[in-house]
PDB file of C-alpha atoms and ligand atoms in Angstrom:
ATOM      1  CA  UNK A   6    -147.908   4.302  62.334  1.00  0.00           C
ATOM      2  CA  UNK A   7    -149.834   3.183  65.193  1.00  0.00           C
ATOM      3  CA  UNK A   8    -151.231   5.663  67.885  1.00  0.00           C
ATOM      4  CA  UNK A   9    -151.957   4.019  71.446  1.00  0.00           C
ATOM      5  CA  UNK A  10    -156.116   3.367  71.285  1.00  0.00           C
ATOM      6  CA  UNK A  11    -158.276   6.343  73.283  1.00  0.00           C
ATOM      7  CA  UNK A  12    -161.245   5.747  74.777  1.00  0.00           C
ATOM      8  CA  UNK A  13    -164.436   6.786  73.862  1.00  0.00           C
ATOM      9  CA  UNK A  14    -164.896   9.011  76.707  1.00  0.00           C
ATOM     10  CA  UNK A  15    -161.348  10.702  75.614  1.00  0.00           C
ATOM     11  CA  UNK A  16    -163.059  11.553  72.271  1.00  0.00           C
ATOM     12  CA  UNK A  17    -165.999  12.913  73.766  1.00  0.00           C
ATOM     13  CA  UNK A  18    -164.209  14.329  76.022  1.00  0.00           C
ATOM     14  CA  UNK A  19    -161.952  16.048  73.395  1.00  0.00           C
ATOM     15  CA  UNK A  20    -165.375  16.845  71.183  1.00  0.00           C
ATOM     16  CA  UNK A  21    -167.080  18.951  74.576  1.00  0.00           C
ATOM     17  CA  UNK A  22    -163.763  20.642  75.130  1.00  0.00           C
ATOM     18  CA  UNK A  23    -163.840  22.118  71.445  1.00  0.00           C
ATOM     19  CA  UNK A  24    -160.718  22.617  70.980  1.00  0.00           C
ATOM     20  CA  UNK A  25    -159.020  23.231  74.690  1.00  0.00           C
ATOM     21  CA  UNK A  26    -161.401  24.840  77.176  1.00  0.00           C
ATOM     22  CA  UNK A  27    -164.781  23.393  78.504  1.00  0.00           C
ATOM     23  CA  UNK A  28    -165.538  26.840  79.972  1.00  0.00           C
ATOM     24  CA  UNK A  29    -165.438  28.981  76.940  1.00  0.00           C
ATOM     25  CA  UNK A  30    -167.916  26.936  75.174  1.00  0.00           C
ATOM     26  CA  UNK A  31    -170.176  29.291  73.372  1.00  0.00           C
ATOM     27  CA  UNK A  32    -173.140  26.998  73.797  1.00  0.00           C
ATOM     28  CA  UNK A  33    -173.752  28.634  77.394  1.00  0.00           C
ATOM     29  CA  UNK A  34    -171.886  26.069  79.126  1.00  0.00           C
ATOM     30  CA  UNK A  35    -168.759  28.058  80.133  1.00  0.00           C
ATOM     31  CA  UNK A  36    -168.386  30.821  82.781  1.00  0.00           C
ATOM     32  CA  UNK A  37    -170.262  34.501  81.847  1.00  0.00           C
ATOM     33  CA  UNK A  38    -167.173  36.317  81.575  1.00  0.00           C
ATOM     34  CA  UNK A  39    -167.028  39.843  80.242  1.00  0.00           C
ATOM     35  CA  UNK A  40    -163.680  38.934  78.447  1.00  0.00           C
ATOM     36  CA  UNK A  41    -163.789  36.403  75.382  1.00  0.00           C
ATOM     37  CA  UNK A  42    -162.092  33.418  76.343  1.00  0.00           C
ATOM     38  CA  UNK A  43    -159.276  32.528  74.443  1.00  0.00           C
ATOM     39  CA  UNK A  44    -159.861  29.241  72.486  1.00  0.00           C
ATOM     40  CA  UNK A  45    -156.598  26.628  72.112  1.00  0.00           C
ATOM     41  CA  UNK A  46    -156.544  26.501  68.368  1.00  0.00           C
ATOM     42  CA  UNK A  47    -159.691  27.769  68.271  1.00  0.00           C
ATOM     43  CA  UNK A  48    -159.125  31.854  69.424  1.00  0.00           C
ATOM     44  CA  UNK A  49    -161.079  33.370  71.073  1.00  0.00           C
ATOM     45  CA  UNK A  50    -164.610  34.833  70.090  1.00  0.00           C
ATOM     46  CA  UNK A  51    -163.593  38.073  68.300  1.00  0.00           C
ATOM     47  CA  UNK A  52    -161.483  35.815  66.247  1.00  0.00           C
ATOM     48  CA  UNK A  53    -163.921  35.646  63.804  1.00  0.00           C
ATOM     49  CA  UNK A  54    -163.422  39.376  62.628  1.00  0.00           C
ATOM     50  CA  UNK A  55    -159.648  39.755  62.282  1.00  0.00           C
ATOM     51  CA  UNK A  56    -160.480  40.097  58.411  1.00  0.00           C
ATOM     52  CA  UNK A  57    -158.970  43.947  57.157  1.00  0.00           C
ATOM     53  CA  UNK A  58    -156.119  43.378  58.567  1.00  0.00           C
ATOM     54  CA  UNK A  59    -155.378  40.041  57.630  1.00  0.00           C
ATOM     55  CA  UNK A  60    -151.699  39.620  56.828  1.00  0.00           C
ATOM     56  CA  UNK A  61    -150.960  38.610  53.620  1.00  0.00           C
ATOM     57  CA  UNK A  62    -151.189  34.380  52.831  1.00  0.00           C
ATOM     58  CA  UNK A  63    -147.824  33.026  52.841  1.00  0.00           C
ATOM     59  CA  UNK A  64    -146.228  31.228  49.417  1.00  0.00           C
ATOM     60  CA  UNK A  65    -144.080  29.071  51.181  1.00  0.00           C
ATOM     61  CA  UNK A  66    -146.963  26.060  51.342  1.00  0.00           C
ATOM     62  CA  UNK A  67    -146.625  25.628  47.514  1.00  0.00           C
ATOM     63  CA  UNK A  68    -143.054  25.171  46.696  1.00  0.00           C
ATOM     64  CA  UNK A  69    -143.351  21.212  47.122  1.00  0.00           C
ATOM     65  CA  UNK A  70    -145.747  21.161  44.476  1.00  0.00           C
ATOM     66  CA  UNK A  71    -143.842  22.099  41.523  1.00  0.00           C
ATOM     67  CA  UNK A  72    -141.233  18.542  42.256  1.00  0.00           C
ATOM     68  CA  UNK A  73    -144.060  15.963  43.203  1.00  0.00           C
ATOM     69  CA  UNK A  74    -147.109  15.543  41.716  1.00  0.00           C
ATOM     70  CA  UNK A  75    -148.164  13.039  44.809  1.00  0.00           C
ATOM     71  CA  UNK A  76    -151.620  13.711  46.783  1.00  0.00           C
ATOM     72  CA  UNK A  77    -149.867  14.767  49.934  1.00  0.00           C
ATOM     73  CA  UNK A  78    -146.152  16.113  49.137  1.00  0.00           C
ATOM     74  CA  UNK A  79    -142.978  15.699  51.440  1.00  0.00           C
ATOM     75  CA  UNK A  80    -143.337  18.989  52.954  1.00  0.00           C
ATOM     76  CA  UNK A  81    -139.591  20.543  51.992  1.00  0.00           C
ATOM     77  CA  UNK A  82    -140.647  24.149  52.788  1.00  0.00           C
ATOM     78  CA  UNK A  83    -138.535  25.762  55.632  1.00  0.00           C
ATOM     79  CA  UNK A  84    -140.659  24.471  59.289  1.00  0.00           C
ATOM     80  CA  UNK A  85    -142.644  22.613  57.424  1.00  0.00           C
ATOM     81  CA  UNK A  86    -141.608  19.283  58.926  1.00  0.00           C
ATOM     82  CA  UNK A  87    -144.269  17.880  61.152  1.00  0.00           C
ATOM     83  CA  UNK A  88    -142.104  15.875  62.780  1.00  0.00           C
ATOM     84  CA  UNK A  89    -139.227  18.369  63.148  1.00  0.00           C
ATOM     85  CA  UNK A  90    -139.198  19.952  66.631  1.00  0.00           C
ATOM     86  CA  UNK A  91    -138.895  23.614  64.766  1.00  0.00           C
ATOM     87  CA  UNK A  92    -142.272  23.216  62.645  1.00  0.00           C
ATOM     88  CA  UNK A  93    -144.257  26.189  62.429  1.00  0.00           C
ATOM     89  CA  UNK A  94    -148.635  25.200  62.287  1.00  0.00           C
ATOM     90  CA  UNK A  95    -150.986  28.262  61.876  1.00  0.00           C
ATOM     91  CA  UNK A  96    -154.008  28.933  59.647  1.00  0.00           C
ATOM     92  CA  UNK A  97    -151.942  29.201  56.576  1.00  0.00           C
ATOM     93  CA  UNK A  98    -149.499  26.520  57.210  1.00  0.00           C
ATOM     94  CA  UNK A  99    -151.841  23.650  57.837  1.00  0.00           C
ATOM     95  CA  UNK A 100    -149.584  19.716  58.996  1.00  0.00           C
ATOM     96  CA  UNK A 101    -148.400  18.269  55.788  1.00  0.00           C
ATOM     97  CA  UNK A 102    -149.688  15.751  54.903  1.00  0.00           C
ATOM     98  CA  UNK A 103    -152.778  16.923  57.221  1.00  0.00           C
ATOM     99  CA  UNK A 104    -153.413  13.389  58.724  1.00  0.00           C
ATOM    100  CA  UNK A 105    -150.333  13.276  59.884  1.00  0.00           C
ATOM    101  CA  UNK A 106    -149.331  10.777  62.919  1.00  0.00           C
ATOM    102  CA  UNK A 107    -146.442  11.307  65.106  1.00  0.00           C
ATOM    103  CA  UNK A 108    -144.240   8.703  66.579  1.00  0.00           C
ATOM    104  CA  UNK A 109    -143.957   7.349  69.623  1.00  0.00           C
ATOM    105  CA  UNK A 110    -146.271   9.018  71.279  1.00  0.00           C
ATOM    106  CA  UNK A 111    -146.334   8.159  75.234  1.00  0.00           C
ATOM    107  CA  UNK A 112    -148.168   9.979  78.356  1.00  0.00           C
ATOM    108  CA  UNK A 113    -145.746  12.140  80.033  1.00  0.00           C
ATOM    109  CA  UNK A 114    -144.834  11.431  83.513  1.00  0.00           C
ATOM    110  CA  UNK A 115    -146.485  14.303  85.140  1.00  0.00           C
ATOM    111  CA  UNK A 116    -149.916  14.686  86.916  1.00  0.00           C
ATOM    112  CA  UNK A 117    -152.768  15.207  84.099  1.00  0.00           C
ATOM    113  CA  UNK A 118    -155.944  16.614  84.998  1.00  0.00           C
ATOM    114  CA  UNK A 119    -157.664  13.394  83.241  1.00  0.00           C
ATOM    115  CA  UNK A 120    -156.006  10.345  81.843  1.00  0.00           C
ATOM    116  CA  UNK A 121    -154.973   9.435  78.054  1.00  0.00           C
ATOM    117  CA  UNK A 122    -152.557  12.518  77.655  1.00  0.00           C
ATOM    118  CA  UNK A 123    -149.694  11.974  74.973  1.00  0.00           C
ATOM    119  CA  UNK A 124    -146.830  13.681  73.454  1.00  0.00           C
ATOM    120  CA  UNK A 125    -144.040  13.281  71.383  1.00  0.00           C
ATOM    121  CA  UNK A 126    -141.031  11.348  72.956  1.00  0.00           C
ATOM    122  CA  UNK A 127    -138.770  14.697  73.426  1.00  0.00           C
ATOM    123  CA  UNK A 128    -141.772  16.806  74.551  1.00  0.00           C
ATOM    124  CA  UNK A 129    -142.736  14.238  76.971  1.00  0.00           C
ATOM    125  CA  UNK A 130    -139.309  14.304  78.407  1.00  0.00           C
ATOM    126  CA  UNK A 131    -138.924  18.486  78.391  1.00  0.00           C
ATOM    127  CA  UNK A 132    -142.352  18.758  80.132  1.00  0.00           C
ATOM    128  CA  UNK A 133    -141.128  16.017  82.584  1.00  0.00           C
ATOM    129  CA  UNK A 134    -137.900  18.071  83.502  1.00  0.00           C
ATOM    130  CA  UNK A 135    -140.133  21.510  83.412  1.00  0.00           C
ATOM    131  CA  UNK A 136    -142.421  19.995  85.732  1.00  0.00           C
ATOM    132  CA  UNK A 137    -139.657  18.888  88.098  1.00  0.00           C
ATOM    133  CA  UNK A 138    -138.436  21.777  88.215  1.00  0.00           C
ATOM    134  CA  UNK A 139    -141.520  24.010  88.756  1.00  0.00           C
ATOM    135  CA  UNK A 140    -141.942  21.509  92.218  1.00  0.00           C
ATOM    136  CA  UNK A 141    -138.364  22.162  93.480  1.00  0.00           C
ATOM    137  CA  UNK A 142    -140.018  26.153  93.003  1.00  0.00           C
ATOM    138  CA  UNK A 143    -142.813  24.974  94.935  1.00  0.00           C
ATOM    139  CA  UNK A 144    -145.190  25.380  91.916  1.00  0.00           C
ATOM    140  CA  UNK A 145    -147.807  22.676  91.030  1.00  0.00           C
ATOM    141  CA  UNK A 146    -147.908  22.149  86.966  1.00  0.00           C
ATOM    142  CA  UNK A 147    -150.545  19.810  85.495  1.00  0.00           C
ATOM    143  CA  UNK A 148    -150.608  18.840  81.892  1.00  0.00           C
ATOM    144  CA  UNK A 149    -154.271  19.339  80.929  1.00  0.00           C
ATOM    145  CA  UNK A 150    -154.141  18.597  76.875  1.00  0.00           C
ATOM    146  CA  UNK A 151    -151.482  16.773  74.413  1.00  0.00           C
ATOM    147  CA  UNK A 152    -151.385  15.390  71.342  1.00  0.00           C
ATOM    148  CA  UNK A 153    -154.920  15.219  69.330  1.00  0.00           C
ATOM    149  CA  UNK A 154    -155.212  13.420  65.866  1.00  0.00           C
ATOM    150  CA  UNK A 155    -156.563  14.818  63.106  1.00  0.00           C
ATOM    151  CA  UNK A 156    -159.771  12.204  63.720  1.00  0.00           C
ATOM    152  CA  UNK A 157    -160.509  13.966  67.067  1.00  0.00           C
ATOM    153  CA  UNK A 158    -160.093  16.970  65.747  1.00  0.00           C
ATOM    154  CA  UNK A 159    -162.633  16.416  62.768  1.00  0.00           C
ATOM    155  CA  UNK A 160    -165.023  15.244  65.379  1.00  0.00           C
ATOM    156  CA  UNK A 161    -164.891  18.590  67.239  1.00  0.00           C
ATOM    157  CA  UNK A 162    -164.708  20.922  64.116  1.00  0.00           C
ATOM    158  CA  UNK A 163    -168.024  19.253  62.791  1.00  0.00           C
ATOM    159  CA  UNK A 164    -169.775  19.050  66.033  1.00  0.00           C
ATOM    160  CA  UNK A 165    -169.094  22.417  66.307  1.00  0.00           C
ATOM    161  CA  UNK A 166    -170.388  22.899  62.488  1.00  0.00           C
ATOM    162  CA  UNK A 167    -173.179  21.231  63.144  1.00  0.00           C
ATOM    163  CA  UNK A 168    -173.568  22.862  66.075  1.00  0.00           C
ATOM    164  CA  UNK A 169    -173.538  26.419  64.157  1.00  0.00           C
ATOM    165  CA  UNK A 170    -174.518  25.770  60.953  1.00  0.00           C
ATOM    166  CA  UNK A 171    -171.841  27.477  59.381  1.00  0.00           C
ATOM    167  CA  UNK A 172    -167.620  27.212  58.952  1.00  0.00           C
ATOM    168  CA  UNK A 173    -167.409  31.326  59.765  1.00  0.00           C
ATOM    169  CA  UNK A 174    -169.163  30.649  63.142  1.00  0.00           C
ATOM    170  CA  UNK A 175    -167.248  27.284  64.008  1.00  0.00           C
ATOM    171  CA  UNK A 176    -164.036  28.564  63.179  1.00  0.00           C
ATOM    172  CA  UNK A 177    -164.430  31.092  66.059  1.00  0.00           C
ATOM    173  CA  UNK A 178    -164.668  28.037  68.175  1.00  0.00           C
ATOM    174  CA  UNK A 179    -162.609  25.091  66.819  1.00  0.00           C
ATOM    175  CA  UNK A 180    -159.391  24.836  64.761  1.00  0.00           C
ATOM    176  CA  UNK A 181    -160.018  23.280  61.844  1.00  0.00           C
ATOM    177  CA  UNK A 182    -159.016  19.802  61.291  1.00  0.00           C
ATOM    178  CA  UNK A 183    -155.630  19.557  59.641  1.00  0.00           C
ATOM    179  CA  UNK A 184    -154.493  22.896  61.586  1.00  0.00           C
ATOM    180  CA  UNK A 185    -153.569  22.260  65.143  1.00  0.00           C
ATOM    181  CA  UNK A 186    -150.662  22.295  66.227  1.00  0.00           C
ATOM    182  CA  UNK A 187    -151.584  19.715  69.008  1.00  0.00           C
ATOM    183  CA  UNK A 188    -151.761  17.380  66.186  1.00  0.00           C
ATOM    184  CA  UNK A 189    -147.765  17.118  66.142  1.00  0.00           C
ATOM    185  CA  UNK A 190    -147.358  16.246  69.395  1.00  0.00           C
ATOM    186  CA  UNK A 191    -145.298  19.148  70.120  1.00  0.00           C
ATOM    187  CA  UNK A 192    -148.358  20.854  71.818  1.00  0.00           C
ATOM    188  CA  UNK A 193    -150.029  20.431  75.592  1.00  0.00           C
ATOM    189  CA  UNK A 194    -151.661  22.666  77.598  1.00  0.00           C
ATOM    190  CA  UNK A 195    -151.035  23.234  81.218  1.00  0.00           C
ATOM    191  CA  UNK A 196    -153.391  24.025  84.488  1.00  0.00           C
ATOM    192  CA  UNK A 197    -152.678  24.657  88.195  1.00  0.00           C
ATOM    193  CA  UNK A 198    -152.467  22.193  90.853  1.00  0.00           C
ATOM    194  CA  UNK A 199    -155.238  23.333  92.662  1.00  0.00           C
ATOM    195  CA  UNK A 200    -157.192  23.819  89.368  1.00  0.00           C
ATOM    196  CA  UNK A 201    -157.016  27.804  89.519  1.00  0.00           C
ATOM    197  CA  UNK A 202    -158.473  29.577  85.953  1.00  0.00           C
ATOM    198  CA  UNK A 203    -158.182  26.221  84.341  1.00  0.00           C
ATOM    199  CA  UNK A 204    -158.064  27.132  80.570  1.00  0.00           C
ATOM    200  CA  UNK A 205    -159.619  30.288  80.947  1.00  0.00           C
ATOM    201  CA  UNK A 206    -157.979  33.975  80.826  1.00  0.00           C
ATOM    202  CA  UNK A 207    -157.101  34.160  84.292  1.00  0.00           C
ATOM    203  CA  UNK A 208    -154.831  31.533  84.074  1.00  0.00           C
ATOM    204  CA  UNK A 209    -152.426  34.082  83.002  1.00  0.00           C
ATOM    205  CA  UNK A 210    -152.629  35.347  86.751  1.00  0.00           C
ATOM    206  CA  UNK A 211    -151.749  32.262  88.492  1.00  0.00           C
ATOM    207  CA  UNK A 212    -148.218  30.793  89.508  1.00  0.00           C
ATOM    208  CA  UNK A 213    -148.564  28.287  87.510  1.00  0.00           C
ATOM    209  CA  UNK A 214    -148.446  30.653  83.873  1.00  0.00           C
ATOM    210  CA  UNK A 215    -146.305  33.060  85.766  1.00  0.00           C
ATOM    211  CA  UNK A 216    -143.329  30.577  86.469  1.00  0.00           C
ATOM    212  CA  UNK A 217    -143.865  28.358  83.025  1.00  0.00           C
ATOM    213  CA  UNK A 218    -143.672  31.624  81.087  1.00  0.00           C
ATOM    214  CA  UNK A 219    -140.446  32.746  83.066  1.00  0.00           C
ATOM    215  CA  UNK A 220    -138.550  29.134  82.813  1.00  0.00           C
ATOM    216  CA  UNK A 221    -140.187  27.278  79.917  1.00  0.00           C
ATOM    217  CA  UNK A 222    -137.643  28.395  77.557  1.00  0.00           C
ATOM    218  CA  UNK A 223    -134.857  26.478  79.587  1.00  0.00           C
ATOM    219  CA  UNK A 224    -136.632  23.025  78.784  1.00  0.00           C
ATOM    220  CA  UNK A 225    -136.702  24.089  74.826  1.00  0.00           C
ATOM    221  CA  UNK A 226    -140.707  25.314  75.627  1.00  0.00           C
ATOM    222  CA  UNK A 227    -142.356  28.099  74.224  1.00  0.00           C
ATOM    223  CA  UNK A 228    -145.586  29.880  75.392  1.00  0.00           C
ATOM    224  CA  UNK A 229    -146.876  29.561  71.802  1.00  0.00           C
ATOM    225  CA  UNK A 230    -149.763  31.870  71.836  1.00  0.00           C
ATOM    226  CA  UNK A 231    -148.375  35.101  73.722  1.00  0.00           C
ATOM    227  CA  UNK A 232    -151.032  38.577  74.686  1.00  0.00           C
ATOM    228  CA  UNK A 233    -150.990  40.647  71.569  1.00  0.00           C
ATOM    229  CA  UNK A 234    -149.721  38.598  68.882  1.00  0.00           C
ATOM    230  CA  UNK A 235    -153.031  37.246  67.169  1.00  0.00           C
ATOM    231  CA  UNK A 236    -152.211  39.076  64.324  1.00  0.00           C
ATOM    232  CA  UNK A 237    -149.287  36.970  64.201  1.00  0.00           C
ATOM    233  CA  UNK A 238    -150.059  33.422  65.407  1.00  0.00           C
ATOM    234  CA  UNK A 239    -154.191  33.766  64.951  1.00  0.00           C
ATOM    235  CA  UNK A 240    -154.989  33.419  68.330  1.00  0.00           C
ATOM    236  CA  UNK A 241    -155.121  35.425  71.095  1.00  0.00           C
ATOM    237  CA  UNK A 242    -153.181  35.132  74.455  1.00  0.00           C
ATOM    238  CA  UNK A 243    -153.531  31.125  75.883  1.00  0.00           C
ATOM    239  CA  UNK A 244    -151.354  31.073  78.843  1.00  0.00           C
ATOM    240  CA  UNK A 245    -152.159  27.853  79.302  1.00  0.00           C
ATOM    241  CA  UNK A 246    -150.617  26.690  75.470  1.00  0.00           C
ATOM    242  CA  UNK A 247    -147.068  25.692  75.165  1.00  0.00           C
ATOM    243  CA  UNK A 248    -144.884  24.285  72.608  1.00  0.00           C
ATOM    244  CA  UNK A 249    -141.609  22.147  72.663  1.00  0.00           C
ATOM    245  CA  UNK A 250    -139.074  23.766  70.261  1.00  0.00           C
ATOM    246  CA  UNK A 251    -135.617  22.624  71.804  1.00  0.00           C
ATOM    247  CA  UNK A 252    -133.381  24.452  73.639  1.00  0.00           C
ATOM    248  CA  UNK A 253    -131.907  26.100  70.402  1.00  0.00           C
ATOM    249  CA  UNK A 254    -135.119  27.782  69.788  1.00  0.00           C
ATOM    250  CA  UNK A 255    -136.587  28.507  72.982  1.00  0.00           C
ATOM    251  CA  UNK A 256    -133.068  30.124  74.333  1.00  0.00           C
ATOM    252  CA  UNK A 257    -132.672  31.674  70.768  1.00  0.00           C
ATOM    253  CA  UNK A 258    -135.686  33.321  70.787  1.00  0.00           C
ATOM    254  CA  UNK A 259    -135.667  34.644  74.495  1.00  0.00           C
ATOM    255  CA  UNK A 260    -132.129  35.965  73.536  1.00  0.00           C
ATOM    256  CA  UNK A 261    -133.513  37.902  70.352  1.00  0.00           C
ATOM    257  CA  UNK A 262    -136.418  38.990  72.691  1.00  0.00           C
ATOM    258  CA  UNK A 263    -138.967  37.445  69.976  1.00  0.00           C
ATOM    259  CA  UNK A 264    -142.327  36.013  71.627  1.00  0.00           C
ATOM    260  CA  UNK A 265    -143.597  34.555  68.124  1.00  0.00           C
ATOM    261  CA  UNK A 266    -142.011  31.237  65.965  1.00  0.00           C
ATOM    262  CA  UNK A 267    -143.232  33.140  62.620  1.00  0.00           C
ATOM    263  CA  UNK A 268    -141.498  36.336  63.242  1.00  0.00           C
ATOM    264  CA  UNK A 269    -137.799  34.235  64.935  1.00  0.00           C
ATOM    265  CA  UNK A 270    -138.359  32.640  61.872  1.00  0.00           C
ATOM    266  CA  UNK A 271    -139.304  35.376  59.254  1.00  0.00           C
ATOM    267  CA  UNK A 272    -142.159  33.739  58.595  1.00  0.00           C
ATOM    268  CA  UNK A 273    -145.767  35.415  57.410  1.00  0.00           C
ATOM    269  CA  UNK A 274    -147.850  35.931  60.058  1.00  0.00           C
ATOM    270  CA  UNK A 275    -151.373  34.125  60.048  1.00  0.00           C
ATOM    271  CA  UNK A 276    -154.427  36.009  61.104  1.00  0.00           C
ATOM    272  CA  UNK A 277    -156.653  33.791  59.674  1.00  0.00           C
ATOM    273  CA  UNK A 278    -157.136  30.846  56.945  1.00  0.00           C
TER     274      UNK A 278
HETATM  275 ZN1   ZN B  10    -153.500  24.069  73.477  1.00  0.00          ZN
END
């Protein structure tokens, strides 16, 4: 499978964002605010401690093992399909096989707030008809993050490592490698126009989040990481993260009045790894 080449500024790029956000870099580089920033894939600071009440570790990863004694099984657990628009990533449901590559991977036709962004073909095309849309409303989307391989991703978990000296510490910071669900290309981020809370908790206050959390659900979009549901999804509120799901799910879910994939799905929730 061949993924279009990235420049070495993209990977740097990608390795000084952690895993989403420049300004919530705990290396004094981000903004002083009072409130943790939430991290894309990486939570935000106090994600470290979610440990009492962890919910319990799914089962569901291991039922492919028992049929196929290969390295990296077909993963035949329910959402468990990395290339399947209904796949469900968290800290205890980690890509399978974790390298994986989607296909077809192209930049969406939308302004990005630097070049090299790619998704999958059908999320490129829903965030393409979102943003359309969110101009007819008179509402500037940018696509700020997209697809990230499992290489880039290493890169940032052990800079971050390195950085700390210890997996507790850069966990708090970066998903680890094998984990995020930007990996499927089902993932991007989006910022304001005008480049308002970019990343950073206040996003949720802009018209930006505000209209893609009302109308995302009519493109088959998802605000993946909803305020309140760490416990669930292991990371606190991103208004900035979405996820393509399809229509099916999006419309589903907003008709069942469930803000989390794991619980439309009855899946285990996912505190931590
Ligand atoms: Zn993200």
């Amino acid at each position: 499978m061949t993924v279009p080449a990235r420049p070495l500024a993209a990977v740097l790029l990608v390795l000084a964002l952690s895993a989403c956000s420049a300004q919530a870099g705990p290396a004094g580089t981000g903004p002083a605010t009072a409130a943790p920033t939430a991290m894309d894939d990486g939570a935000a600071s106090e994600e470290a401690g979610p440990g009492p009440d962890a919910i319990t570790a799914p089962a569901a990863q291991d039922s492919a093992e028992a049929t196929s004694p290969a390295p990296e099984p077909p993963a035949t657990a329910p959402h468990s399909d990395p290339a399947a628009a209904d796949v469900v990533v968290n800290k205890q449901r980690p890509l399978q096989p974790a390298t994986f590559e989607p296909a077809d991977l192209r930049p969406p036709d939308v302004p990005a707030t630097s070049p090299g962004v790619l998704l999958g073909p059908d999320t490129a095309a829903a965030v393409e008809r979102m943003f359309a849309a969110a101009r007819e409303d008179g509402v500037g989307l940018v696509i700020a993050s997209g697809y990230r391989s499992y290489a880039e991703q290493d890169v940032t978990y052990r800079h971050w490592l390195d950085h700390y000296g210890s997996s507790a510490d850069a966990d708090v910071v970066s998903a680890r490698p094998g984990y995020s669900e930007h990996q499927t290309g089902l993932a991007f981020d989006i910022a304001q126009e005008d480049g308002s809370c970019t990343l950073v908790a206040c996003f949720a206050g802009t018209a930006a989040a505000q209209w893609a959390a009302e109308h995302a659900a009519e493109y088959g979009i998802i605000l993946r990481y909803p305020l309140g549901y760490h416990t669930v999804t292991g990371f606190f509120a991103e208004p900035w993260h979405f996820r393509y799901v399809g229509t099916d799910v999006a419309l589903g879910m907003r008709e069942a009045g469930q803000l989390t994939l794991e619980e439309y799905f009855g899946l285990p929730g996912a505190s931590s790894y």
